[in-house]
PDB file of C-alpha atoms in Angstrom:
ATOM      1  CA  UNK A 569      59.021 -11.116  15.921  1.00 54.00           C
ATOM      2  CA  UNK A 570      58.655 -14.884  15.731  1.00 74.00           C
ATOM      3  CA  UNK A 571      55.337 -14.646  13.886  1.00 85.00           C
ATOM      4  CA  UNK A 572      57.063 -12.727  11.090  1.00 92.00           C
ATOM      5  CA  UNK A 573      59.688 -15.414  10.880  1.00 95.00           C
ATOM      6  CA  UNK A 574      57.030 -18.133  10.991  1.00 96.00           C
ATOM      7  CA  UNK A 575      55.203 -16.439   8.107  1.00 95.00           C
ATOM      8  CA  UNK A 576      58.418 -16.293   6.099  1.00 95.00           C
ATOM      9  CA  UNK A 577      59.028 -19.978   6.748  1.00 96.00           C
ATOM     10  CA  UNK A 578      55.493 -20.888   5.667  1.00 96.00           C
ATOM     11  CA  UNK A 579      55.783 -18.742   2.542  1.00 94.00           C
ATOM     12  CA  UNK A 580      59.139 -20.264   1.598  1.00 94.00           C
ATOM     13  CA  UNK A 581      57.839 -23.807   2.117  1.00 95.00           C
ATOM     14  CA  UNK A 582      54.758 -23.096   0.007  1.00 94.00           C
ATOM     15  CA  UNK A 583      56.913 -21.720  -2.791  1.00 92.00           C
ATOM     16  CA  UNK A 584      59.146 -24.783  -2.701  1.00 93.00           C
ATOM     17  CA  UNK A 585      56.092 -27.056  -2.625  1.00 93.00           C
ATOM     18  CA  UNK A 586      54.701 -25.409  -5.755  1.00 92.00           C
ATOM     19  CA  UNK A 587      57.768 -26.536  -7.698  1.00 91.00           C
ATOM     20  CA  UNK A 588      56.362 -30.085  -7.487  1.00 92.00           C
ATOM     21  CA  UNK A 589      53.370 -30.510  -9.762  1.00 90.00           C
ATOM     22  CA  UNK A 590      51.541 -33.791 -10.460  1.00 89.00           C
ATOM     23  CA  UNK A 591      52.634 -33.702 -14.092  1.00 87.00           C
ATOM     24  CA  UNK A 592      56.301 -33.404 -13.072  1.00 84.00           C
ATOM     25  CA  UNK A 593      56.324 -36.624 -11.042  1.00 84.00           C
ATOM     26  CA  UNK A 594      58.328 -39.358 -12.718  1.00 81.00           C
ATOM     27  CA  UNK A 595      56.058 -42.073 -11.369  1.00 69.00           C
ATOM     28  CA  UNK A 596      52.295 -42.309 -11.458  1.00 63.00           C
ATOM     29  CA  UNK A 597      51.904 -45.519  -9.431  1.00 66.00           C
ATOM     30  CA  UNK A 598      53.830 -47.017  -6.510  1.00 65.00           C
ATOM     31  CA  UNK A 599      54.705 -50.090  -8.638  1.00 59.00           C
ATOM     32  CA  UNK A 600      53.642 -52.573  -5.978  1.00 55.00           C
ATOM     33  CA  UNK A 601      51.235 -54.765  -7.941  1.00 47.00           C
ATOM     34  CA  UNK A 602      53.949 -56.546  -9.922  1.00 46.00           C
ATOM     35  CA  UNK A 603      55.569 -58.158  -6.893  1.00 49.00           C
ATOM     36  CA  UNK A 604      57.130 -55.242  -5.022  1.00 47.00           C
ATOM     37  CA  UNK A 605      60.722 -55.889  -5.976  1.00 48.00           C
ATOM     38  CA  UNK A 606      63.004 -53.403  -4.285  1.00 48.00           C
ATOM     39  CA  UNK A 607      64.177 -50.638  -6.564  1.00 50.00           C
ATOM     40  CA  UNK A 608      67.771 -49.561  -5.886  1.00 45.00           C
ATOM     41  CA  UNK A 609      68.249 -46.035  -4.656  1.00 48.00           C
ATOM     42  CA  UNK A 610      70.111 -43.808  -7.042  1.00 47.00           C
ATOM     43  CA  UNK A 611      72.928 -43.191  -4.598  1.00 43.00           C
ATOM     44  CA  UNK A 612      73.206 -46.813  -3.588  1.00 42.00           C
ATOM     45  CA  UNK A 613      73.289 -47.816  -7.243  1.00 43.00           C
ATOM     46  CA  UNK A 614      76.738 -46.257  -7.417  1.00 44.00           C
ATOM     47  CA  UNK A 615      79.175 -49.194  -7.252  1.00 44.00           C
ATOM     48  CA  UNK A 616      81.694 -47.031  -5.427  1.00 46.00           C
ATOM     49  CA  UNK A 617      79.186 -46.541  -2.610  1.00 44.00           C
ATOM     50  CA  UNK A 618      78.368 -50.227  -2.451  1.00 42.00           C
ATOM     51  CA  UNK A 619      82.038 -50.867  -1.723  1.00 43.00           C
ATOM     52  CA  UNK A 620      81.920 -48.548   1.311  1.00 45.00           C
ATOM     53  CA  UNK A 621      79.038 -49.576   3.573  1.00 42.00           C
ATOM     54  CA  UNK A 622      78.337 -47.457   6.643  1.00 37.00           C
TER      55      UNK A 622
ATOM     56  CA  UNK B 386      46.149 -60.769   1.747  1.00 36.00           C
ATOM     57  CA  UNK B 387      43.547 -59.455   4.169  1.00 35.00           C
ATOM     58  CA  UNK B 388      42.474 -55.920   3.557  1.00 34.00           C
ATOM     59  CA  UNK B 389      41.297 -54.109   6.681  1.00 37.00           C
ATOM     60  CA  UNK B 390      37.896 -52.499   6.710  1.00 36.00           C
ATOM     61  CA  UNK B 391      38.369 -48.770   6.351  1.00 36.00           C
ATOM     62  CA  UNK B 392      36.027 -46.052   7.471  1.00 38.00           C
ATOM     63  CA  UNK B 393      34.922 -43.694   4.757  1.00 34.00           C
ATOM     64  CA  UNK B 394      34.690 -39.955   4.934  1.00 38.00           C
ATOM     65  CA  UNK B 395      37.962 -38.962   6.562  1.00 45.00           C
ATOM     66  CA  UNK B 396      39.214 -37.445   3.350  1.00 54.00           C
ATOM     67  CA  UNK B 397      42.525 -39.258   3.590  1.00 62.00           C
ATOM     68  CA  UNK B 398      41.284 -42.596   2.306  1.00 64.00           C
ATOM     69  CA  UNK B 399      39.731 -43.783  -0.949  1.00 65.00           C
ATOM     70  CA  UNK B 400      35.998 -44.348  -0.834  1.00 60.00           C
ATOM     71  CA  UNK B 401      34.871 -47.038  -1.482  1.00 60.00           C
ATOM     72  CA  UNK B 402      37.893 -48.944  -0.210  1.00 60.00           C
ATOM     73  CA  UNK B 403      39.538 -51.155  -2.907  1.00 63.00           C
ATOM     74  CA  UNK B 404      39.387 -54.933  -2.661  1.00 60.00           C
ATOM     75  CA  UNK B 405      43.118 -55.663  -2.824  1.00 76.00           C
ATOM     76  CA  UNK B 406      46.144 -54.251  -1.036  1.00 78.00           C
ATOM     77  CA  UNK B 407      47.784 -53.316  -4.327  1.00 80.00           C
ATOM     78  CA  UNK B 408      44.703 -51.408  -5.464  1.00 82.00           C
ATOM     79  CA  UNK B 409      44.349 -49.728  -2.067  1.00 82.00           C
ATOM     80  CA  UNK B 410      47.978 -48.598  -2.059  1.00 87.00           C
ATOM     81  CA  UNK B 411      47.567 -47.416  -5.654  1.00 87.00           C
ATOM     82  CA  UNK B 412      44.597 -45.298  -4.603  1.00 87.00           C
ATOM     83  CA  UNK B 413      46.439 -43.911  -1.585  1.00 90.00           C
ATOM     84  CA  UNK B 414      49.342 -43.085  -3.871  1.00 91.00           C
ATOM     85  CA  UNK B 415      47.072 -41.107  -6.164  1.00 89.00           C
ATOM     86  CA  UNK B 416      45.593 -39.286  -3.176  1.00 91.00           C
ATOM     87  CA  UNK B 417      48.766 -38.446  -1.284  1.00 93.00           C
ATOM     88  CA  UNK B 418      51.894 -38.912  -3.428  1.00 94.00           C
ATOM     89  CA  UNK B 419      52.194 -35.308  -4.606  1.00 95.00           C
ATOM     90  CA  UNK B 420      51.754 -33.866  -1.113  1.00 96.00           C
ATOM     91  CA  UNK B 421      54.214 -36.369   0.336  1.00 96.00           C
ATOM     92  CA  UNK B 422      56.787 -35.603  -2.376  1.00 96.00           C
ATOM     93  CA  UNK B 423      56.419 -31.908  -1.555  1.00 96.00           C
ATOM     94  CA  UNK B 424      56.901 -32.664   2.134  1.00 97.00           C
ATOM     95  CA  UNK B 425      59.946 -34.858   1.416  1.00 97.00           C
ATOM     96  CA  UNK B 426      61.313 -32.079  -0.795  1.00 95.00           C
ATOM     97  CA  UNK B 427      61.464 -29.780   2.250  1.00 95.00           C
ATOM     98  CA  UNK B 428      63.780 -32.282   3.923  1.00 96.00           C
ATOM     99  CA  UNK B 429      65.983 -33.513   1.066  1.00 94.00           C
ATOM    100  CA  UNK B 430      65.963 -30.518  -1.282  1.00 92.00           C
ATOM    101  CA  UNK B 431      65.483 -32.127  -4.685  1.00 91.00           C
ATOM    102  CA  UNK B 432      62.456 -33.689  -6.305  1.00 92.00           C
ATOM    103  CA  UNK B 433      64.143 -36.843  -7.618  1.00 91.00           C
ATOM    104  CA  UNK B 434      65.291 -37.886  -4.174  1.00 92.00           C
ATOM    105  CA  UNK B 435      61.955 -36.860  -2.654  1.00 95.00           C
ATOM    106  CA  UNK B 436      60.178 -39.141  -5.120  1.00 94.00           C
ATOM    107  CA  UNK B 437      62.513 -42.012  -4.243  1.00 93.00           C
ATOM    108  CA  UNK B 438      61.717 -41.528  -0.550  1.00 95.00           C
ATOM    109  CA  UNK B 439      57.964 -41.449  -1.148  1.00 95.00           C
ATOM    110  CA  UNK B 440      58.118 -44.484  -3.412  1.00 93.00           C
ATOM    111  CA  UNK B 441      59.873 -46.412  -0.641  1.00 93.00           C
ATOM    112  CA  UNK B 442      57.270 -45.230   1.885  1.00 94.00           C
ATOM    113  CA  UNK B 443      54.479 -46.668  -0.250  1.00 93.00           C
ATOM    114  CA  UNK B 444      56.370 -49.921  -0.776  1.00 92.00           C
ATOM    115  CA  UNK B 445      56.731 -50.122   3.000  1.00 91.00           C
ATOM    116  CA  UNK B 446      52.999 -49.525   3.400  1.00 90.00           C
ATOM    117  CA  UNK B 447      52.267 -52.313   0.944  1.00 88.00           C
ATOM    118  CA  UNK B 448      54.516 -54.729   2.818  1.00 88.00           C
ATOM    119  CA  UNK B 449      53.063 -53.726   6.199  1.00 86.00           C
ATOM    120  CA  UNK B 450      49.465 -53.847   5.014  1.00 82.00           C
ATOM    121  CA  UNK B 451      48.467 -56.872   7.094  1.00 80.00           C
ATOM    122  CA  UNK B 452      49.771 -55.247  10.260  1.00 82.00           C
ATOM    123  CA  UNK B 453      47.816 -52.021   9.922  1.00 77.00           C
ATOM    124  CA  UNK B 454      45.199 -51.898  12.638  1.00 73.00           C
ATOM    125  CA  UNK B 455      44.036 -48.286  12.565  1.00 76.00           C
ATOM    126  CA  UNK B 456      42.933 -47.140   9.109  1.00 72.00           C
ATOM    127  CA  UNK B 457      42.983 -43.510  10.152  1.00 78.00           C
ATOM    128  CA  UNK B 458      46.668 -43.875  10.902  1.00 83.00           C
ATOM    129  CA  UNK B 459      47.682 -44.659   7.309  1.00 91.00           C
ATOM    130  CA  UNK B 460      48.630 -41.097   6.419  1.00 92.00           C
ATOM    131  CA  UNK B 461      50.583 -40.762   9.655  1.00 92.00           C
ATOM    132  CA  UNK B 462      52.327 -44.030   8.853  1.00 92.00           C
ATOM    133  CA  UNK B 463      53.323 -42.675   5.435  1.00 95.00           C
ATOM    134  CA  UNK B 464      54.556 -39.381   6.896  1.00 96.00           C
ATOM    135  CA  UNK B 465      56.644 -41.228   9.482  1.00 96.00           C
ATOM    136  CA  UNK B 466      58.049 -43.433   6.712  1.00 96.00           C
ATOM    137  CA  UNK B 467      58.938 -40.328   4.695  1.00 97.00           C
ATOM    138  CA  UNK B 468      60.707 -38.771   7.689  1.00 97.00           C
ATOM    139  CA  UNK B 469      62.644 -41.989   8.258  1.00 96.00           C
ATOM    140  CA  UNK B 470      63.434 -42.232   4.553  1.00 96.00           C
ATOM    141  CA  UNK B 471      64.868 -38.730   4.476  1.00 95.00           C
ATOM    142  CA  UNK B 472      67.094 -39.618   7.432  1.00 94.00           C
ATOM    143  CA  UNK B 473      68.467 -42.521   5.377  1.00 92.00           C
ATOM    144  CA  UNK B 474      69.072 -40.139   2.486  1.00 91.00           C
ATOM    145  CA  UNK B 475      71.113 -37.840   4.695  1.00 86.00           C
ATOM    146  CA  UNK B 476      73.141 -40.777   5.993  1.00 87.00           C
ATOM    147  CA  UNK B 477      73.796 -41.875   2.401  1.00 83.00           C
ATOM    148  CA  UNK B 478      74.758 -38.345   1.417  1.00 79.00           C
ATOM    149  CA  UNK B 479      77.222 -38.238   4.272  1.00 71.00           C
ATOM    150  CA  UNK B 480      78.934 -41.278   2.756  1.00 69.00           C
ATOM    151  CA  UNK B 481      78.523 -39.912  -0.753  1.00 64.00           C
ATOM    152  CA  UNK B 482      80.262 -36.662   0.151  1.00 66.00           C
ATOM    153  CA  UNK B 483      83.345 -38.646   1.098  1.00 64.00           C
ATOM    154  CA  UNK B 484      83.302 -40.196  -2.356  1.00 63.00           C
ATOM    155  CA  UNK B 485      82.404 -36.954  -4.129  1.00 62.00           C
ATOM    156  CA  UNK B 486      79.169 -38.426  -5.531  1.00 61.00           C
ATOM    157  CA  UNK B 487      76.965 -35.610  -6.861  1.00 64.00           C
ATOM    158  CA  UNK B 488      73.213 -35.271  -6.331  1.00 68.00           C
ATOM    159  CA  UNK B 489      70.730 -32.728  -7.665  1.00 71.00           C
ATOM    160  CA  UNK B 490      71.013 -29.231  -6.145  1.00 74.00           C
ATOM    161  CA  UNK B 491      68.266 -28.186  -3.699  1.00 80.00           C
ATOM    162  CA  UNK B 492      65.323 -26.318  -5.228  1.00 77.00           C
ATOM    163  CA  UNK B 493      66.205 -23.228  -3.186  1.00 74.00           C
ATOM    164  CA  UNK B 494      69.711 -22.945  -4.618  1.00 74.00           C
ATOM    165  CA  UNK B 495      70.494 -20.425  -7.331  1.00 65.00           C
ATOM    166  CA  UNK B 496      71.887 -23.366  -9.286  1.00 66.00           C
ATOM    167  CA  UNK B 497      68.495 -25.098  -9.411  1.00 62.00           C
ATOM    168  CA  UNK B 498      66.725 -21.855 -10.415  1.00 64.00           C
ATOM    169  CA  UNK B 499      63.234 -23.324 -10.076  1.00 66.00           C
ATOM    170  CA  UNK B 500      62.007 -21.214  -7.166  1.00 68.00           C
ATOM    171  CA  UNK B 501      61.183 -17.520  -7.178  1.00 73.00           C
ATOM    172  CA  UNK B 502      62.185 -15.109  -4.436  1.00 80.00           C
ATOM    173  CA  UNK B 503      65.545 -14.299  -2.938  1.00 84.00           C
ATOM    174  CA  UNK B 504      64.117 -14.169   0.593  1.00 88.00           C
ATOM    175  CA  UNK B 505      62.432 -17.551   0.206  1.00 90.00           C
ATOM    176  CA  UNK B 506      65.635 -19.130  -1.002  1.00 90.00           C
ATOM    177  CA  UNK B 507      67.538 -17.530   1.891  1.00 92.00           C
ATOM    178  CA  UNK B 508      65.020 -18.859   4.423  1.00 94.00           C
ATOM    179  CA  UNK B 509      65.164 -22.391   3.037  1.00 94.00           C
ATOM    180  CA  UNK B 510      68.935 -22.305   2.744  1.00 92.00           C
ATOM    181  CA  UNK B 511      69.122 -21.274   6.403  1.00 94.00           C
ATOM    182  CA  UNK B 512      66.722 -24.065   7.380  1.00 95.00           C
ATOM    183  CA  UNK B 513      68.926 -26.533   5.493  1.00 93.00           C
ATOM    184  CA  UNK B 514      71.798 -25.735   7.861  1.00 93.00           C
ATOM    185  CA  UNK B 515      69.786 -26.743  10.946  1.00 95.00           C
ATOM    186  CA  UNK B 516      70.126 -30.159  12.599  1.00 95.00           C
ATOM    187  CA  UNK B 517      67.961 -32.862  11.021  1.00 94.00           C
ATOM    188  CA  UNK B 518      65.455 -33.058  13.877  1.00 95.00           C
ATOM    189  CA  UNK B 519      64.855 -29.317  13.839  1.00 97.00           C
ATOM    190  CA  UNK B 520      64.324 -29.382  10.055  1.00 97.00           C
ATOM    191  CA  UNK B 521      61.789 -32.189  10.450  1.00 97.00           C
ATOM    192  CA  UNK B 522      59.884 -30.280  13.120  1.00 97.00           C
ATOM    193  CA  UNK B 523      59.756 -27.120  11.006  1.00 97.00           C
ATOM    194  CA  UNK B 524      58.563 -28.941   7.878  1.00 97.00           C
ATOM    195  CA  UNK B 525      55.866 -30.826   9.777  1.00 97.00           C
ATOM    196  CA  UNK B 526      54.740 -27.771  11.702  1.00 97.00           C
ATOM    197  CA  UNK B 527      54.971 -25.026   9.069  1.00 97.00           C
ATOM    198  CA  UNK B 528      54.585 -26.882   5.784  1.00 97.00           C
ATOM    199  CA  UNK B 529      52.034 -29.519   6.772  1.00 96.00           C
ATOM    200  CA  UNK B 530      50.603 -27.174   9.407  1.00 96.00           C
ATOM    201  CA  UNK B 531      50.414 -29.908  12.053  1.00 96.00           C
ATOM    202  CA  UNK B 532      50.036 -29.384  15.772  1.00 96.00           C
ATOM    203  CA  UNK B 533      52.983 -30.143  18.044  1.00 96.00           C
ATOM    204  CA  UNK B 534      51.064 -33.161  19.260  1.00 96.00           C
ATOM    205  CA  UNK B 535      50.747 -34.535  15.700  1.00 95.00           C
ATOM    206  CA  UNK B 536      54.369 -33.681  14.932  1.00 97.00           C
ATOM    207  CA  UNK B 537      55.425 -35.611  18.037  1.00 97.00           C
ATOM    208  CA  UNK B 538      53.354 -38.623  16.975  1.00 95.00           C
ATOM    209  CA  UNK B 539      54.872 -38.694  13.493  1.00 95.00           C
ATOM    210  CA  UNK B 540      58.435 -38.272  14.767  1.00 96.00           C
ATOM    211  CA  UNK B 541      57.826 -40.707  17.647  1.00 94.00           C
ATOM    212  CA  UNK B 542      59.146 -38.234  20.208  1.00 96.00           C
ATOM    213  CA  UNK B 543      57.576 -36.298  23.071  1.00 97.00           C
ATOM    214  CA  UNK B 544      55.741 -32.987  22.663  1.00 97.00           C
ATOM    215  CA  UNK B 545      58.382 -31.380  24.821  1.00 97.00           C
ATOM    216  CA  UNK B 546      61.067 -32.510  22.393  1.00 97.00           C
ATOM    217  CA  UNK B 547      59.110 -30.994  19.505  1.00 97.00           C
ATOM    218  CA  UNK B 548      58.566 -27.723  21.348  1.00 97.00           C
ATOM    219  CA  UNK B 549      62.241 -27.466  22.290  1.00 97.00           C
ATOM    220  CA  UNK B 550      63.436 -28.291  18.774  1.00 97.00           C
ATOM    221  CA  UNK B 551      61.027 -25.770  17.290  1.00 97.00           C
ATOM    222  CA  UNK B 552      62.100 -23.057  19.710  1.00 97.00           C
ATOM    223  CA  UNK B 553      65.795 -23.654  19.071  1.00 97.00           C
ATOM    224  CA  UNK B 554      65.253 -23.724  15.311  1.00 97.00           C
ATOM    225  CA  UNK B 555      63.384 -20.410  15.309  1.00 97.00           C
ATOM    226  CA  UNK B 556      66.011 -18.780  17.501  1.00 96.00           C
ATOM    227  CA  UNK B 557      68.802 -19.943  15.221  1.00 96.00           C
ATOM    228  CA  UNK B 558      66.964 -18.836  12.091  1.00 96.00           C
ATOM    229  CA  UNK B 559      66.155 -15.426  13.562  1.00 95.00           C
ATOM    230  CA  UNK B 560      69.805 -14.928  14.338  1.00 95.00           C
ATOM    231  CA  UNK B 561      71.104 -16.157  10.991  1.00 92.00           C
ATOM    232  CA  UNK B 562      68.523 -14.433   8.825  1.00 91.00           C
ATOM    233  CA  UNK B 563      68.868 -11.267  10.860  1.00 85.00           C
ATOM    234  CA  UNK B 564      72.593 -11.353  10.206  1.00 64.00           C
ATOM    235  CA  UNK B 565      71.914 -11.752   6.494  1.00 58.00           C
ATOM    236  CA  UNK B 566      69.790  -8.642   6.250  1.00 54.00           C
TER     237      UNK B 566
END
């Protein structure tokens, strides 16, 4: 019973993983050599969010 | 910056080891970024956010470079950083929901339409409804195929916690997916 479910979980994860291919990554390096300035997160870049800290 | 001496041949590290931290992190990025983005995707749902999380994990590795004592632990460090990063994403999304900020739909949604298979999408959608810790355990155990011991080390919890979370997650999924059929 559980092994069937575990197989379905593995299969679903593998399918989702295949949607990410090296050529679809936006970045090809971690951008650390130039001084490692912090890049704002997309959500945190929203000024409305900045006005409402947790 | 002092670069630790790394052992070759583990498969998780560049060989020969680069002379600078930046070069070493660059090499590790080339070796592991895609797999880590895929892993992060299981926890956050969309590739853009997964890439943000992985990018931050590598920046954290770069900053922590001098404190790394066990070279074989680098990949574990990155996986832990990814798990922690996805937790931050979910906290941010909780705030964002209040403000109606939109983010990309998960890859398993019909809206995203990038993944084949109705059953696969149903399984992942059901997993997405589980508590965060249970989702982390499932992704580490069934996507990365790690032992409960390794999952516990990455999540910094006990093996018993991992086993219990895994058991509860499977029971919930069996019930929900059974109801869907």
